[in-house]
Amino acid sequence: MSDASSIHPVDERLPTGRLATLGIQHVLVMYGGAVAVPLIVGRALQLSPQDVAFLISADLFVCGIVTIIQSLGFGRHVGIRLPVMMGVTFASVGPMVSMANAVPGIEGARMIFGAIIGAGFIALLLAPVMGRLLRFFPPIVTGTIILVIGVSLMRVGINWIFGNPFGPTAPKLVDPAHSEWLAQMKTLAEAGGPAVPDGLALAPSVPNPIYAEPGHIALSALVLVSILLIARFGRGLISNIAVLCGVIIGCLAASILGMMHFDRVSDAGWFAVVTPLHFGMPIFDPVLIATMTLVMIVVMIESTGMFLALGEITGRQVSQQQLTAGLRVDGIGTMIGGLFNTFPYTSFSQNVGLVGVTGVKSRHVCVAGGVIMIVLGLIPKMGALVEAVPTFVLGGAGLVMFGMVAATGVRILSTVDFKSSRNNLFIVAVSVGFGLIPLLAPNYLMWMPHAIHPIIESGIVLASIAAVVLNAFFNGVRFEQASAIDAARLADSH
């Protein structure tokens, strides 16, 4: 008969009621971040609302599956067996949005999922040798990359508030009178009149009444202020889910004002199986796979620090074998994500922080959270409800979520020695500059080979390459475990 006191807190099995309550707590903490990525990518791909809702359901479903694999473990070689909640990493958003902008629609989705599956497979192969790659990613590199990720994503949050630069919410529209004139000129050309030059297009010149609408800005401000007030005055769980609460307040206000509609929610079913390859067979493009593989390497570096920090929090030392087993799940989860029409997965740092705050170290709590996520993914109404949230409501939350990612990069960089090593300033300065090139000069690559566009049109990838190369040039390559743990403790916002 085993002594209950000999059971490590990580392996403790709690009563069912408490397990469910704590599992819901973990789900609430990660929910806002979990659904943000499918919303961003789905709308960047210009998918139908039904397809975006499907992406959200698939994401929740796979979040649950990968969380169970990671926390519960399968055999000795798969799963870290610590309290870990897995979710989509924001590090992948920039490259995926670039791919979506280049090739929108179903074909673009198939290319993205092909890149994700390929990168997940390579990550699975790299897991045992990640220890040798850590030396290339000290805090000055990871902090810079995360800073650029946050800055890149801020554009998404700002466009959610005011409107996208192109399309129906663009700042300006083509003057209807000009469109009518061009149509008349084409009719005359067909009748034997002067030919209209091929490719002639009219420039937008009329202000768009729905761009930066004051009512939309006011609701975004309401969400932002609500989040800040809840974060300032809330306690415990309420403070931890300030972003989710702010979005709910914004949705209530939008509903009262008639700005949020639930037609598609009522049409959606209560249960549906999430099917793999919903958009067809993935397209495996080597350049896109290489781009996403670089993202996965960064993700696995973050996961390494996260696992080491979590081992200290829970009092269970993480061996090299366990570390490799945990990193394998990053690769396996990403492959599963690609197959089920969703995205790359990593441990959610907010939930690692929650373990430290609550003091509950049982991995079975996260297993329960995984089961809850699977159930939510099987309810299409949940995906449709999230998809129905107006973008201007999400904008207020986006400023916080994506700004916190950038702030996290700054916090990690705060651990770097800039006083005695002035060269570290050059690393950050030049890398951030490279990261901003696609944001400020998106057409800079117009004369470069099209095959490399997916790599060089992502500021995150450019910043990553610059930071790694410059760090190796100025500082050499070495790995300090303590620095990785300190950086992971600070990475609580992505």
GROMACS .gro file of C-alpha atoms in nm:
model
  494
    1MET     CA    1   0.000   0.000   0.000
    2SER     CA    2   0.154   0.331  -0.106
    3ASP     CA    3   0.182   0.623   0.129
    4ALA     CA    4  -0.009   0.928  -0.001
    5SER     CA    5   0.258   1.157   0.144
    6SER     CA    6   0.515   1.001  -0.091
    7ILE     CA    7   0.327   1.124  -0.398
    8HIS     CA    8   0.492   1.427  -0.554
    9PRO     CA    9   0.259   1.732  -0.577
   10VAL     CA   10   0.296   1.720  -0.957
   11ASP     CA   11   0.142   1.370  -0.964
   12GLU     CA   12  -0.127   1.439  -0.704
   13ARG     CA   13  -0.481   1.345  -0.810
   14LEU     CA   14  -0.729   1.598  -0.672
   15PRO     CA   15  -1.102   1.540  -0.610
   16THR     CA   16  -1.307   1.563  -0.929
   17GLY     CA   17  -1.490   1.883  -0.830
   18ARG     CA   18  -1.173   2.071  -0.744
   19LEU     CA   19  -0.999   1.932  -1.052
   20ALA     CA   20  -1.276   2.066  -1.277
   21THR     CA   21  -1.279   2.407  -1.105
   22LEU     CA   22  -0.903   2.451  -1.133
   23GLY     CA   23  -0.912   2.323  -1.492
   24ILE     CA   24  -1.171   2.588  -1.584
   25GLN     CA   25  -0.945   2.848  -1.423
   26HIS     CA   26  -0.657   2.749  -1.650
   27VAL     CA   27  -0.887   2.757  -1.955
   28LEU     CA   28  -1.013   3.106  -1.872
   29VAL     CA   29  -0.658   3.240  -1.832
   30MET     CA   30  -0.554   3.117  -2.178
   31TYR     CA   31  -0.884   3.148  -2.370
   32GLY     CA   32  -0.837   3.501  -2.502
   33GLY     CA   33  -0.491   3.426  -2.638
   34ALA     CA   34  -0.599   3.088  -2.774
   35VAL     CA   35  -0.876   3.225  -2.996
   36ALA     CA   36  -0.690   3.539  -3.111
   37VAL     CA   37  -0.461   3.361  -3.360
   38PRO     CA   38  -0.733   3.181  -3.564
   39LEU     CA   39  -0.923   3.509  -3.579
   40ILE     CA   40  -0.619   3.697  -3.710
   41VAL     CA   41  -0.511   3.434  -3.961
   42GLY     CA   42  -0.864   3.344  -4.074
   43ARG     CA   43  -0.948   3.705  -4.151
   44ALA     CA   44  -0.608   3.763  -4.315
   45LEU     CA   45  -0.691   3.468  -4.544
   46GLN     CA   46  -1.027   3.635  -4.621
   47LEU     CA   47  -1.210   3.314  -4.530
   48SER     CA   48  -1.586   3.307  -4.484
   49PRO     CA   49  -1.721   3.364  -4.131
   50GLN     CA   50  -1.817   2.994  -4.117
   51ASP     CA   51  -1.460   2.889  -4.198
   52VAL     CA   52  -1.315   3.131  -3.941
   53ALA     CA   53  -1.552   2.986  -3.680
   54PHE     CA   54  -1.431   2.639  -3.781
   55LEU     CA   55  -1.068   2.748  -3.731
   56ILE     CA   56  -1.156   2.863  -3.379
   57SER     CA   57  -1.328   2.533  -3.294
   58ALA     CA   58  -1.036   2.335  -3.440
   59ASP     CA   59  -0.790   2.543  -3.240
   60LEU     CA   60  -0.971   2.482  -2.911
   61PHE     CA   61  -0.999   2.112  -2.992
   62VAL     CA   62  -0.628   2.070  -3.070
   63CYS     CA   63  -0.529   2.285  -2.772
   64GLY     CA   64  -0.700   2.027  -2.555
   65ILE     CA   65  -0.543   1.725  -2.727
   66VAL     CA   66  -0.188   1.863  -2.717
   67THR     CA   67  -0.228   1.977  -2.355
   68ILE     CA   68  -0.325   1.625  -2.251
   69ILE     CA   69  -0.030   1.477  -2.442
   70GLN     CA   70   0.210   1.721  -2.276
   71SER     CA   71   0.080   1.705  -1.919
   72LEU     CA   72  -0.024   1.340  -1.900
   73GLY     CA   73   0.261   1.204  -2.110
   74PHE     CA   74   0.273   0.894  -2.326
   75GLY     CA   75   0.559   0.660  -2.248
   76ARG     CA   76   0.900   0.792  -2.151
   77HIS     CA   77   0.965   0.987  -2.467
   78VAL     CA   78   0.655   1.202  -2.521
   79GLY     CA   79   0.534   1.469  -2.277
   80ILE     CA   80   0.703   1.673  -2.003
   81ARG     CA   81   0.454   1.543  -1.738
   82LEU     CA   82   0.429   1.884  -1.570
   83PRO     CA   83   0.129   2.121  -1.537
   84VAL     CA   84   0.144   2.273  -1.886
   85MET     CA   85  -0.134   2.421  -2.098
   86MET     CA   86  -0.055   2.424  -2.470
   87GLY     CA   87  -0.175   2.699  -2.702
   88VAL     CA   88  -0.099   2.867  -3.034
   89THR     CA   89   0.217   3.075  -3.024
   90PHE     CA   90   0.200   3.439  -3.133
   91ALA     CA   91   0.549   3.394  -3.277
   92SER     CA   92   0.392   3.223  -3.578
   93VAL     CA   93   0.138   3.495  -3.654
   94GLY     CA   94   0.362   3.733  -3.851
   95PRO     CA   95   0.486   3.475  -4.104
   96MET     CA   96   0.137   3.323  -4.140
   97VAL     CA   97  -0.022   3.664  -4.205
   98SER     CA   98   0.247   3.733  -4.467
   99MET     CA   99   0.164   3.400  -4.635
  100ALA     CA  100  -0.208   3.480  -4.616
  101ASN     CA  101  -0.160   3.825  -4.770
  102ALA     CA  102   0.044   3.674  -5.055
  103VAL     CA  103  -0.203   3.393  -5.129
  104PRO     CA  104  -0.547   3.449  -4.968
  105GLY     CA  105  -0.832   3.201  -4.961
  106ILE     CA  106  -0.838   2.822  -4.944
  107GLU     CA  107  -0.513   2.780  -5.139
  108GLY     CA  108  -0.332   3.009  -4.894
  109ALA     CA  109  -0.472   2.809  -4.604
  110ARG     CA  110  -0.344   2.485  -4.759
  111MET     CA  111   0.002   2.642  -4.800
  112ILE     CA  112   0.006   2.758  -4.438
  113PHE     CA  113  -0.100   2.418  -4.305
  114GLY     CA  114   0.159   2.247  -4.524
  115ALA     CA  115   0.430   2.473  -4.383
  116ILE     CA  116   0.308   2.401  -4.030
  117ILE     CA  117   0.309   2.021  -4.077
  118GLY     CA  118   0.655   2.031  -4.235
  119ALA     CA  119   0.796   2.256  -3.962
  120GLY     CA  120   0.638   2.036  -3.693
  121PHE     CA  121   0.806   1.728  -3.837
  122ILE     CA  122   1.145   1.903  -3.846
  123ALA     CA  123   1.091   2.026  -3.488
  124LEU     CA  124   1.021   1.667  -3.383
  125LEU     CA  125   1.356   1.563  -3.533
  126LEU     CA  126   1.536   1.859  -3.372
  127ALA     CA  127   1.403   1.796  -3.020
  128PRO     CA  128   1.693   1.570  -2.910
  129VAL     CA  129   1.956   1.816  -3.034
  130MET     CA  130   1.797   2.139  -2.910
  131GLY     CA  131   2.052   2.155  -2.629
  132ARG     CA  132   2.318   2.229  -2.890
  133LEU     CA  133   2.111   2.508  -3.046
  134LEU     CA  134   2.033   2.690  -2.720
  135ARG     CA  135   2.368   2.866  -2.728
  136PHE     CA  136   2.255   3.061  -3.034
  137PHE     CA  137   1.948   3.199  -2.849
  138PRO     CA  138   2.051   3.374  -2.526
  139PRO     CA  139   1.811   3.628  -2.368
  140ILE     CA  140   1.937   3.913  -2.586
  141VAL     CA  141   1.826   3.717  -2.894
  142THR     CA  142   1.495   3.584  -2.760
  143GLY     CA  143   1.409   3.920  -2.601
  144THR     CA  144   1.471   4.102  -2.928
  145ILE     CA  145   1.266   3.852  -3.126
  146ILE     CA  146   0.972   3.873  -2.884
  147LEU     CA  147   0.991   4.254  -2.892
  148VAL     CA  148   0.967   4.252  -3.273
  149ILE     CA  149   0.681   3.999  -3.259
  150GLY     CA  150   0.486   4.235  -3.033
  151VAL     CA  151   0.557   4.542  -3.246
  152SER     CA  152   0.456   4.352  -3.562
  153LEU     CA  153   0.132   4.237  -3.403
  154MET     CA  154   0.041   4.585  -3.281
  155ARG     CA  155  -0.045   4.671  -3.642
  156VAL     CA  156  -0.315   4.401  -3.630
  157GLY     CA  157  -0.466   4.540  -3.309
  158ILE     CA  158  -0.465   4.897  -3.442
  159ASN     CA  159  -0.630   4.790  -3.768
  160TRP     CA  160  -0.895   4.607  -3.566
  161ILE     CA  161  -0.989   4.942  -3.410
  162PHE     CA  162  -0.993   5.167  -3.717
  163GLY     CA  163  -1.016   4.939  -4.019
  164ASN     CA  164  -0.783   4.753  -4.252
  165PRO     CA  165  -0.569   4.955  -4.497
  166PHE     CA  166  -0.729   4.772  -4.789
  167GLY     CA  167  -1.076   4.636  -4.861
  168PRO     CA  168  -1.420   4.754  -4.749
  169THR     CA  169  -1.286   4.922  -4.432
  170ALA     CA  170  -0.997   5.107  -4.606
  171PRO     CA  171  -0.956   5.479  -4.523
  172LYS     CA  172  -1.059   5.581  -4.876
  173LEU     CA  173  -1.280   5.436  -5.149
  174VAL     CA  174  -1.294   5.481  -5.524
  175ASP     CA  175  -1.528   5.766  -5.619
  176PRO     CA  176  -1.847   5.612  -5.769
  177ALA     CA  177  -1.851   5.886  -6.034
  178HIS     CA  178  -1.499   5.787  -6.142
  179SER     CA  179  -1.602   5.421  -6.160
  180GLU     CA  180  -1.901   5.516  -6.375
  181TRP     CA  181  -1.676   5.720  -6.608
  182LEU     CA  182  -1.433   5.429  -6.652
  183ALA     CA  183  -1.721   5.193  -6.730
  184GLN     CA  184  -1.845   5.434  -6.997
  185MET     CA  185  -1.494   5.457  -7.147
  186LYS     CA  186  -1.477   5.077  -7.170
  187THR     CA  187  -1.817   5.070  -7.342
  188LEU     CA  188  -1.701   5.329  -7.593
  189ALA     CA  189  -1.380   5.131  -7.655
  190GLU     CA  190  -1.586   4.821  -7.737
  191ALA     CA  191  -1.784   5.031  -7.986
  192GLY     CA  192  -1.469   5.140  -8.167
  193GLY     CA  193  -1.367   5.438  -7.955
  194PRO     CA  194  -1.025   5.502  -7.794
  195ALA     CA  195  -0.887   5.192  -7.623
  196VAL     CA  196  -0.862   5.185  -7.245
  197PRO     CA  197  -0.503   5.093  -7.139
  198ASP     CA  198  -0.473   4.741  -6.995
  199GLY     CA  199  -0.446   4.735  -6.618
  200LEU     CA  200  -0.585   5.086  -6.574
  201ALA     CA  201  -0.718   5.117  -6.218
  202LEU     CA  202  -0.871   5.404  -6.025
  203ALA     CA  203  -0.709   5.529  -5.707
  204PRO     CA  204  -0.925   5.560  -5.393
  205SER     CA  205  -1.003   5.925  -5.327
  206VAL     CA  206  -1.329   5.942  -5.128
  207PRO     CA  207  -1.320   5.914  -4.744
  208ASN     CA  208  -1.475   5.588  -4.626
  209PRO     CA  209  -1.756   5.657  -4.375
  210ILE     CA  210  -1.699   5.329  -4.190
  211TYR     CA  211  -1.324   5.379  -4.141
  212ALA     CA  212  -1.231   5.504  -3.791
  213GLU     CA  213  -1.600   5.545  -3.705
  214PRO     CA  214  -1.625   5.731  -3.369
  215GLY     CA  215  -1.865   5.471  -3.228
  216HIS     CA  216  -1.620   5.191  -3.302
  217ILE     CA  217  -1.335   5.385  -3.145
  218ALA     CA  218  -1.547   5.450  -2.836
  219LEU     CA  219  -1.620   5.078  -2.792
  220SER     CA  220  -1.253   4.992  -2.836
  221ALA     CA  221  -1.172   5.251  -2.570
  222LEU     CA  222  -1.437   5.099  -2.341
  223VAL     CA  223  -1.273   4.756  -2.375
  224LEU     CA  224  -0.927   4.899  -2.312
  225VAL     CA  225  -1.034   5.100  -2.006
  226SER     CA  226  -1.226   4.799  -1.869
  227ILE     CA  227  -0.918   4.578  -1.900
  228LEU     CA  228  -0.699   4.835  -1.725
  229LEU     CA  229  -0.948   4.885  -1.441
  230ILE     CA  230  -0.994   4.510  -1.388
  231ALA     CA  231  -0.616   4.458  -1.394
  232ARG     CA  232  -0.572   4.739  -1.141
  233PHE     CA  233  -0.852   4.662  -0.897
  234GLY     CA  234  -0.934   4.295  -0.965
  235ARG     CA  235  -0.808   4.019  -0.742
  236GLY     CA  236  -0.708   3.657  -0.803
  237LEU     CA  237  -0.863   3.493  -1.108
  238ILE     CA  238  -1.052   3.808  -1.212
  239SER     CA  239  -0.726   3.998  -1.246
  240ASN     CA  240  -0.573   3.712  -1.448
  241ILE     CA  241  -0.859   3.713  -1.700
  242ALA     CA  242  -0.882   4.092  -1.734
  243VAL     CA  243  -0.855   4.075  -2.115
  244LEU     CA  244  -1.137   3.820  -2.143
  245CYS     CA  245  -1.356   4.025  -1.908
  246GLY     CA  246  -1.289   4.341  -2.110
  247VAL     CA  247  -1.393   4.169  -2.434
  248ILE     CA  248  -1.713   4.041  -2.268
  249ILE     CA  249  -1.797   4.396  -2.151
  250GLY     CA  250  -1.734   4.525  -2.504
  251CYS     CA  251  -1.958   4.254  -2.653
  252LEU     CA  252  -2.240   4.340  -2.412
  253ALA     CA  253  -2.215   4.708  -2.506
  254ALA     CA  254  -2.201   4.626  -2.879
  255SER     CA  255  -2.507   4.402  -2.844
  256ILE     CA  256  -2.706   4.671  -2.666
  257LEU     CA  257  -2.613   4.922  -2.938
  258GLY     CA  258  -2.706   4.676  -3.214
  259MET     CA  259  -2.346   4.645  -3.339
  260MET     CA  260  -2.309   4.272  -3.270
  261HIS     CA  261  -2.530   4.014  -3.439
  262PHE     CA  262  -2.587   3.650  -3.348
  263ASP     CA  263  -2.749   3.511  -3.665
  264ARG     CA  264  -2.458   3.277  -3.739
  265VAL     CA  265  -2.444   3.171  -3.374
  266SER     CA  266  -2.807   3.063  -3.381
  267ASP     CA  267  -2.749   2.878  -3.709
  268ALA     CA  268  -2.446   2.690  -3.574
  269GLY     CA  269  -2.498   2.346  -3.424
  270TRP     CA  270  -2.442   2.229  -3.069
  271PHE     CA  271  -2.209   1.946  -3.164
  272ALA     CA  272  -1.980   1.871  -3.457
  273VAL     CA  273  -1.670   1.659  -3.497
  274VAL     CA  274  -1.357   1.854  -3.592
  275THR     CA  275  -1.237   1.688  -3.912
  276PRO     CA  276  -0.877   1.689  -4.039
  277LEU     CA  277  -0.783   1.842  -4.375
  278HIS     CA  278  -1.100   2.050  -4.382
  279PHE     CA  279  -0.956   2.273  -4.657
  280GLY     CA  280  -0.806   1.989  -4.863
  281MET     CA  281  -0.459   1.841  -4.888
  282PRO     CA  282  -0.182   2.072  -4.758
  283ILE     CA  283   0.065   2.228  -5.003
  284PHE     CA  284   0.426   2.168  -4.897
  285ASP     CA  285   0.640   2.461  -5.010
  286PRO     CA  286   1.008   2.426  -4.905
  287VAL     CA  287   1.060   2.800  -4.849
  288LEU     CA  288   0.747   2.833  -4.637
  289ILE     CA  289   0.846   2.525  -4.437
  290ALA     CA  290   1.193   2.676  -4.377
  291THR     CA  291   1.031   3.000  -4.261
  292MET     CA  292   0.802   2.823  -4.016
  293THR     CA  293   1.088   2.600  -3.898
  294LEU     CA  294   1.278   2.908  -3.787
  295VAL     CA  295   0.970   3.009  -3.588
  296MET     CA  296   0.957   2.661  -3.434
  297ILE     CA  297   1.321   2.684  -3.324
  298VAL     CA  298   1.243   3.009  -3.142
  299VAL     CA  299   0.933   2.847  -2.989
  300MET     CA  300   1.133   2.548  -2.866
  301ILE     CA  301   1.396   2.777  -2.714
  302GLU     CA  302   1.119   2.951  -2.521
  303SER     CA  303   0.972   2.616  -2.420
  304THR     CA  304   1.309   2.502  -2.287
  305GLY     CA  305   1.334   2.799  -2.056
  306MET     CA  306   0.968   2.757  -1.961
  307PHE     CA  307   1.012   2.390  -1.867
  308LEU     CA  308   1.322   2.466  -1.659
  309ALA     CA  309   1.140   2.747  -1.478
  310LEU     CA  310   0.834   2.524  -1.422
  311GLY     CA  311   1.059   2.254  -1.281
  312GLU     CA  312   1.182   2.502  -1.021
  313ILE     CA  313   0.829   2.623  -0.941
  314THR     CA  314   0.698   2.269  -0.889
  315GLY     CA  315   1.007   2.134  -0.716
  316ARG     CA  316   1.064   1.862  -0.977
  317GLN     CA  317   1.400   1.867  -1.150
  318VAL     CA  318   1.372   1.845  -1.528
  319SER     CA  319   1.617   1.595  -1.674
  320GLN     CA  320   1.755   1.615  -2.027
  321GLN     CA  321   1.534   1.320  -2.125
  322GLN     CA  322   1.221   1.493  -1.988
  323LEU     CA  323   1.317   1.816  -2.162
  324THR     CA  324   1.347   1.634  -2.494
  325ALA     CA  325   1.013   1.459  -2.429
  326GLY     CA  326   0.849   1.798  -2.373
  327LEU     CA  327   1.002   1.952  -2.684
  328ARG     CA  328   0.885   1.656  -2.890
  329VAL     CA  329   0.528   1.757  -2.805
  330ASP     CA  330   0.592   2.102  -2.956
  331GLY     CA  331   0.669   1.921  -3.283
  332ILE     CA  332   0.394   1.659  -3.251
  333GLY     CA  333   0.139   1.922  -3.148
  334THR     CA  334   0.232   2.141  -3.442
  335MET     CA  335   0.193   1.848  -3.683
  336ILE     CA  336  -0.147   1.767  -3.531
  337GLY     CA  337  -0.235   2.136  -3.562
  338GLY     CA  338  -0.153   2.140  -3.933
  339LEU     CA  339  -0.354   1.825  -3.995
  340PHE     CA  340  -0.656   1.963  -3.810
  341ASN     CA  341  -0.644   2.302  -3.984
  342THR     CA  342  -0.483   2.496  -3.704
  343PHE     CA  343  -0.146   2.629  -3.596
  344PRO     CA  344   0.190   2.575  -3.413
  345TYR     CA  345   0.163   2.498  -3.042
  346THR     CA  346   0.376   2.577  -2.738
  347SER     CA  347   0.336   2.599  -2.361
  348PHE     CA  348   0.131   2.902  -2.255
  349SER     CA  349   0.343   3.107  -2.018
  350GLN     CA  350   0.038   3.271  -1.853
  351ASN     CA  351  -0.059   2.931  -1.718
  352VAL     CA  352   0.295   2.865  -1.595
  353GLY     CA  353   0.259   3.186  -1.395
  354LEU     CA  354  -0.079   3.068  -1.266
  355VAL     CA  355   0.085   2.756  -1.121
  356GLY     CA  356   0.314   2.981  -0.919
  357VAL     CA  357   0.030   3.208  -0.809
  358THR     CA  358  -0.212   2.934  -0.697
  359GLY     CA  359   0.048   2.694  -0.563
  360VAL     CA  360  -0.143   2.401  -0.722
  361LYS     CA  361   0.124   2.190  -0.891
  362SER     CA  362  -0.078   1.887  -1.004
  363ARG     CA  363  -0.041   1.815  -1.376
  364HIS     CA  364  -0.383   1.650  -1.370
  365VAL     CA  365  -0.537   1.998  -1.336
  366CYS     CA  366  -0.403   2.082  -1.683
  367VAL     CA  367  -0.524   1.744  -1.811
  368ALA     CA  368  -0.871   1.847  -1.691
  369GLY     CA  369  -0.823   2.183  -1.865
  370GLY     CA  370  -0.735   1.994  -2.183
  371VAL     CA  371  -1.055   1.791  -2.163
  372ILE     CA  372  -1.256   2.113  -2.121
  373MET     CA  373  -1.086   2.264  -2.428
  374ILE     CA  374  -1.174   1.956  -2.634
  375VAL     CA  375  -1.538   1.984  -2.529
  376LEU     CA  376  -1.544   2.355  -2.622
  377GLY     CA  377  -1.394   2.268  -2.961
  378LEU     CA  378  -1.674   2.022  -3.030
  379ILE     CA  379  -1.940   2.291  -2.980
  380PRO     CA  380  -1.964   2.493  -3.305
  381LYS     CA  381  -2.168   2.762  -3.133
  382MET     CA  382  -1.858   2.856  -2.930
  383GLY     CA  383  -1.654   2.915  -3.245
  384ALA     CA  384  -1.939   3.106  -3.408
  385LEU     CA  385  -1.980   3.322  -3.096
  386VAL     CA  386  -1.612   3.420  -3.097
  387GLU     CA  387  -1.623   3.488  -3.472
  388ALA     CA  388  -1.924   3.715  -3.419
  389VAL     CA  389  -1.725   3.951  -3.195
  390PRO     CA  390  -1.678   4.278  -3.390
  391THR     CA  391  -1.319   4.356  -3.478
  392PHE     CA  392  -1.336   4.698  -3.313
  393VAL     CA  393  -1.423   4.527  -2.983
  394LEU     CA  394  -1.122   4.301  -3.025
  395GLY     CA  395  -0.910   4.608  -3.104
  396GLY     CA  396  -0.910   4.735  -2.747
  397ALA     CA  397  -0.802   4.392  -2.626
  398GLY     CA  398  -0.551   4.359  -2.912
  399LEU     CA  399  -0.364   4.668  -2.796
  400VAL     CA  400  -0.319   4.502  -2.457
  401MET     CA  401  -0.242   4.147  -2.576
  402PHE     CA  402   0.003   4.242  -2.847
  403GLY     CA  403   0.151   4.531  -2.651
  404MET     CA  404   0.216   4.290  -2.363
  405VAL     CA  405   0.411   4.068  -2.600
  406ALA     CA  406   0.635   4.362  -2.690
  407ALA     CA  407   0.664   4.458  -2.322
  408THR     CA  408   0.766   4.100  -2.242
  409GLY     CA  409   1.052   4.133  -2.489
  410VAL     CA  410   1.160   4.452  -2.312
  411ARG     CA  411   1.146   4.273  -1.975
  412ILE     CA  412   1.364   3.990  -2.102
  413LEU     CA  413   1.608   4.243  -2.245
  414SER     CA  414   1.621   4.408  -1.902
  415THR     CA  415   1.818   4.103  -1.782
  416VAL     CA  416   2.086   4.164  -2.046
  417ASP     CA  417   2.408   4.345  -1.951
  418PHE     CA  418   2.417   4.664  -2.160
  419LYS     CA  419   2.661   4.852  -1.934
  420SER     CA  420   2.977   4.647  -1.967
  421SER     CA  421   2.899   4.519  -2.317
  422ARG     CA  422   2.807   4.809  -2.544
  423ASN     CA  423   2.795   4.570  -2.839
  424ASN     CA  424   2.464   4.435  -2.706
  425LEU     CA  425   2.310   4.770  -2.800
  426PHE     CA  426   2.415   4.715  -3.161
  427ILE     CA  427   2.253   4.369  -3.160
  428VAL     CA  428   1.916   4.503  -3.043
  429ALA     CA  429   1.927   4.821  -3.251
  430VAL     CA  430   2.009   4.657  -3.584
  431SER     CA  431   1.783   4.355  -3.529
  432VAL     CA  432   1.481   4.572  -3.443
  433GLY     CA  433   1.560   4.786  -3.748
  434PHE     CA  434   1.557   4.476  -3.970
  435GLY     CA  435   1.230   4.369  -3.809
  436LEU     CA  436   1.065   4.700  -3.898
  437ILE     CA  437   1.162   4.696  -4.268
  438PRO     CA  438   0.855   4.499  -4.389
  439LEU     CA  439   0.627   4.713  -4.170
  440LEU     CA  440   0.754   5.049  -4.293
  441ALA     CA  441   0.861   4.961  -4.649
  442PRO     CA  442   0.647   4.660  -4.749
  443ASN     CA  443   0.740   4.695  -5.117
  444TYR     CA  444   1.115   4.684  -5.062
  445LEU     CA  445   1.132   4.329  -5.200
  446MET     CA  446   0.965   4.400  -5.535
  447TRP     CA  447   1.284   4.334  -5.737
  448MET     CA  448   1.406   4.038  -5.532
  449PRO     CA  449   1.349   3.671  -5.633
  450HIS     CA  450   0.991   3.573  -5.562
  451ALA     CA  451   1.102   3.240  -5.411
  452ILE     CA  452   1.252   3.414  -5.108
  453HIS     CA  453   0.963   3.655  -5.048
  454PRO     CA  454   0.803   3.441  -4.772
  455ILE     CA  455   1.127   3.467  -4.574
  456ILE     CA  456   1.216   3.833  -4.624
  457GLU     CA  457   0.864   3.977  -4.603
  458SER     CA  458   0.837   3.873  -4.237
  459GLY     CA  459   0.995   4.119  -3.996
  460ILE     CA  460   1.006   3.849  -3.729
  461VAL     CA  461   1.217   3.620  -3.947
  462LEU     CA  462   1.449   3.905  -4.050
  463ALA     CA  463   1.494   4.012  -3.687
  464SER     CA  464   1.558   3.652  -3.580
  465ILE     CA  465   1.831   3.600  -3.839
  466ALA     CA  466   1.991   3.938  -3.763
  467ALA     CA  467   1.985   3.881  -3.385
  468VAL     CA  468   2.138   3.532  -3.407
  469VAL     CA  469   2.413   3.638  -3.650
  470LEU     CA  470   2.501   3.960  -3.465
  471ASN     CA  471   2.505   3.789  -3.126
  472ALA     CA  472   2.738   3.519  -3.260
  473PHE     CA  473   2.959   3.792  -3.413
  474PHE     CA  474   2.983   4.010  -3.101
  475ASN     CA  475   2.943   3.763  -2.814
  476GLY     CA  476   3.024   3.421  -2.953
  477VAL     CA  477   2.795   3.128  -2.874
  478ARG     CA  478   2.743   2.992  -2.525
  479PHE     CA  479   2.447   2.882  -2.311
  480GLU     CA  480   2.376   2.971  -1.950
  481GLN     CA  481   2.086   2.777  -1.798
  482ALA     CA  482   2.023   3.037  -1.527
  483SER     CA  483   1.973   3.309  -1.790
  484ALA     CA  484   1.726   3.090  -1.979
  485ILE     CA  485   1.525   3.030  -1.662
  486ASP     CA  486   1.522   3.402  -1.572
  487ALA     CA  487   1.405   3.492  -1.922
  488ALA     CA  488   1.129   3.229  -1.907
  489ARG     CA  489   1.004   3.366  -1.576
  490LEU     CA  490   0.958   3.703  -1.745
  491ALA     CA  491   0.787   3.564  -2.058
  492ASP     CA  492   0.431   3.565  -1.927
  493SER     CA  493   0.245   3.739  -2.204
  494HIS     CA  494   0.264   3.526  -2.519
   0.00000   0.00000   0.00000
